[in-house]
């Protein structure tokens, strides 16, 4: 199953250093029945893009909690065994659309691609991270700022480019 793991650049650097995406369980996003119902589409590519978008929003939440991290959203697309993925029934009234838990250690070598904001997105991503608490509280203007980060498409990178993304390239 393809899952989308939200990270920050420091989180990506840690994954590069250790060769794995955490010890699990950790949150990721995937095409689930809940996402299909929420997004109302049968197009697989659209659903994958929606799961990527949910992970990008989760990355923004990680950035809001890590003020020292560079203001660029990071998502890793990784293929894991179906048995390693489960819905997350233990959080609130139910998981967010597409939210799953991935159990066990996931080697970074299982990654299919990395998606990262371009440098020109940093101002909007910074503003969105700062506006998240107000947006979560129902502030429409703050939600508009958060939505502004979504105007920036995440760039696609091959896994061989991770070293350069985290500053360890030659």
Coordinates of C-alpha atoms in Angstrom, one line a residue:
X1 CA 0.0 0.0 0.0
X2 CA 1.3 3.5 -0.8
X3 CA 1.2 5.8 2.2
X4 CA 2.2 9.4 2.5
X5 CA 4.2 10.3 5.6
X6 CA 4.3 13.9 6.8
X7 CA 7.7 15.2 7.9
X8 CA 9.7 18.3 8.3
X9 CA 13.2 18.9 6.8
X10 CA 14.8 17.9 10.2
X11 CA 12.6 14.8 10.2
X12 CA 13.8 14.0 6.7
X13 CA 17.4 14.5 7.8
X14 CA 16.8 12.1 10.7
X15 CA 15.3 9.5 8.4
X16 CA 18.3 9.9 6.1
X17 CA 20.7 9.5 9.0
X18 CA 19.0 6.4 10.5
X19 CA 17.8 4.9 7.2
X20 CA 14.3 4.5 8.5
X21 CA 11.0 6.4 9.0
X22 CA 10.6 6.0 12.7
X23 CA 10.0 2.8 14.7
X24 CA 6.2 3.0 14.4
X25 CA 3.4 3.3 14.9
X26 CA 3.3 6.6 13.1
X27 CA 0.7 8.6 11.3
X28 CA 0.5 8.6 7.5
X29 CA -2.2 9.1 4.9
X30 CA -3.5 6.7 2.2
X31 CA -6.4 6.1 0.0
X32 CA -8.9 4.6 2.5
X33 CA -12.7 4.2 2.3
X34 CA -13.0 7.3 4.5
X35 CA -10.9 9.3 2.0
X36 CA -12.9 8.0 -0.9
X37 CA -16.1 9.1 0.8
X38 CA -14.7 12.5 1.8
X39 CA -13.2 13.2 -1.6
X40 CA -16.0 11.7 -3.6
X41 CA -14.0 10.3 -6.5
X42 CA -13.2 6.9 -8.0
X43 CA -10.1 8.2 -9.9
X44 CA -7.1 6.6 -8.3
X45 CA -4.7 9.4 -9.2
X46 CA -7.0 12.1 -7.8
X47 CA -7.4 10.0 -4.6
X48 CA -3.6 9.6 -4.3
X49 CA -3.2 13.4 -4.8
X50 CA -5.9 13.9 -2.0
X51 CA -3.9 11.7 0.3
X52 CA -0.7 13.6 -0.5
X53 CA -2.6 16.8 0.3
X54 CA -3.8 15.5 3.7
X55 CA -0.2 14.6 4.5
X56 CA 1.0 18.1 3.4
X57 CA -1.5 19.6 5.9
X58 CA -0.2 17.2 8.6
X59 CA 3.4 18.4 7.7
X60 CA 2.2 22.0 8.2
X61 CA 1.0 20.9 11.7
X62 CA 4.4 19.5 12.4
X63 CA 6.0 22.8 11.4
X64 CA 3.7 24.7 13.7
X65 CA 5.0 22.5 16.5
X66 CA 8.7 22.9 15.4
X67 CA 9.3 26.6 15.2
X68 CA 13.0 26.1 14.5
X69 CA 12.4 23.9 11.4
X70 CA 12.7 25.4 7.9
X71 CA 9.3 26.4 6.7
X72 CA 8.9 23.8 4.0
X73 CA 6.4 21.0 4.0
X74 CA 7.8 17.5 3.4
X75 CA 5.9 14.3 2.5
X76 CA 7.5 11.0 1.7
X77 CA 5.6 8.5 -0.4
X78 CA 6.4 5.0 0.7
X79 CA 5.2 1.5 -0.1
X80 CA 4.4 -0.7 2.9
X81 CA 2.8 -4.0 3.4
X82 CA -1.0 -3.8 3.8
X83 CA -0.8 -5.6 7.1
X84 CA 1.4 -2.8 8.5
X85 CA -1.4 -0.2 7.9
X86 CA -4.5 0.3 10.0
X87 CA -7.0 3.0 10.6
X88 CA -6.4 5.0 13.7
X89 CA -9.5 4.5 15.9
X90 CA -7.9 5.9 19.0
X91 CA -7.9 9.6 18.1
X92 CA -10.9 11.7 18.9
X93 CA -14.2 11.0 17.2
X94 CA -12.4 9.3 14.3
X95 CA -9.4 9.7 12.2
X96 CA -9.1 12.4 9.6
X97 CA -10.0 11.3 6.1
X98 CA -7.2 9.1 4.8
X99 CA -5.4 9.0 8.1
X100 CA -3.7 5.6 9.0
X101 CA -1.2 4.2 11.4
X102 CA 1.8 2.4 10.1
X103 CA 3.3 -0.2 12.5
X104 CA 6.9 -1.3 12.7
X105 CA 10.1 0.0 11.3
X106 CA 9.8 1.3 7.7
X107 CA 13.2 1.4 5.9
X108 CA 13.8 4.7 4.0
X109 CA 14.7 2.4 1.1
X110 CA 11.0 1.6 0.7
X111 CA 10.3 5.3 -0.2
X112 CA 9.1 5.9 -3.7
X113 CA 9.5 9.7 -3.8
X114 CA 9.8 12.8 -1.7
X115 CA 7.7 15.9 -2.0
X116 CA 8.9 19.2 -0.7
X117 CA 7.9 22.9 -0.9
X118 CA 9.9 25.1 -3.2
X119 CA 11.9 27.9 -1.4
X120 CA 9.4 30.5 -2.7
X121 CA 6.6 28.9 -0.6
X122 CA 8.3 29.6 2.7
X123 CA 6.6 32.9 3.4
X124 CA 3.1 31.4 2.8
X125 CA 4.0 28.2 4.7
X126 CA 5.3 30.3 7.6
X127 CA 2.1 32.3 7.7
X128 CA -0.1 29.2 7.5
X129 CA 1.8 27.5 10.3
X130 CA 1.2 30.5 12.5
X131 CA -2.5 30.7 11.5
X132 CA -3.3 27.1 12.3
X133 CA -4.4 27.5 15.9
X134 CA -6.9 30.3 14.9
X135 CA -8.1 28.4 11.9
X136 CA -8.7 25.3 14.1
X137 CA -10.7 27.6 16.3
X138 CA -13.0 28.5 13.4
X139 CA -11.4 31.8 12.3
X140 CA -12.3 32.1 8.6
X141 CA -9.5 34.6 7.9
X142 CA -6.9 32.3 9.5
X143 CA -8.3 29.4 7.5
X144 CA -7.8 31.4 4.3
X145 CA -4.2 31.9 5.3
X146 CA -3.8 28.1 5.9
X147 CA -5.4 27.4 2.6
X148 CA -2.9 29.7 0.9
X149 CA -0.1 27.2 1.6
X150 CA -2.1 24.7 -0.5
X151 CA -1.6 27.1 -3.5
X152 CA 1.9 25.9 -3.6
X153 CA 2.4 22.5 -5.2
X154 CA 4.9 20.3 -3.5
X155 CA 7.9 19.5 -5.8
X156 CA 8.7 15.9 -6.6
X157 CA 12.1 14.5 -5.8
X158 CA 13.6 11.1 -6.4
X159 CA 14.8 9.3 -3.3
X160 CA 18.4 9.7 -4.6
X161 CA 18.0 13.4 -4.0
X162 CA 17.3 13.2 -0.3
X163 CA 21.0 13.8 0.6
X164 CA 20.9 17.1 -1.3
X165 CA 17.6 18.1 0.3
X166 CA 19.0 17.6 3.8
X167 CA 22.4 19.2 3.0
X168 CA 24.5 16.0 2.9
X169 CA 25.0 16.0 -0.9
X170 CA 28.4 16.1 -2.5

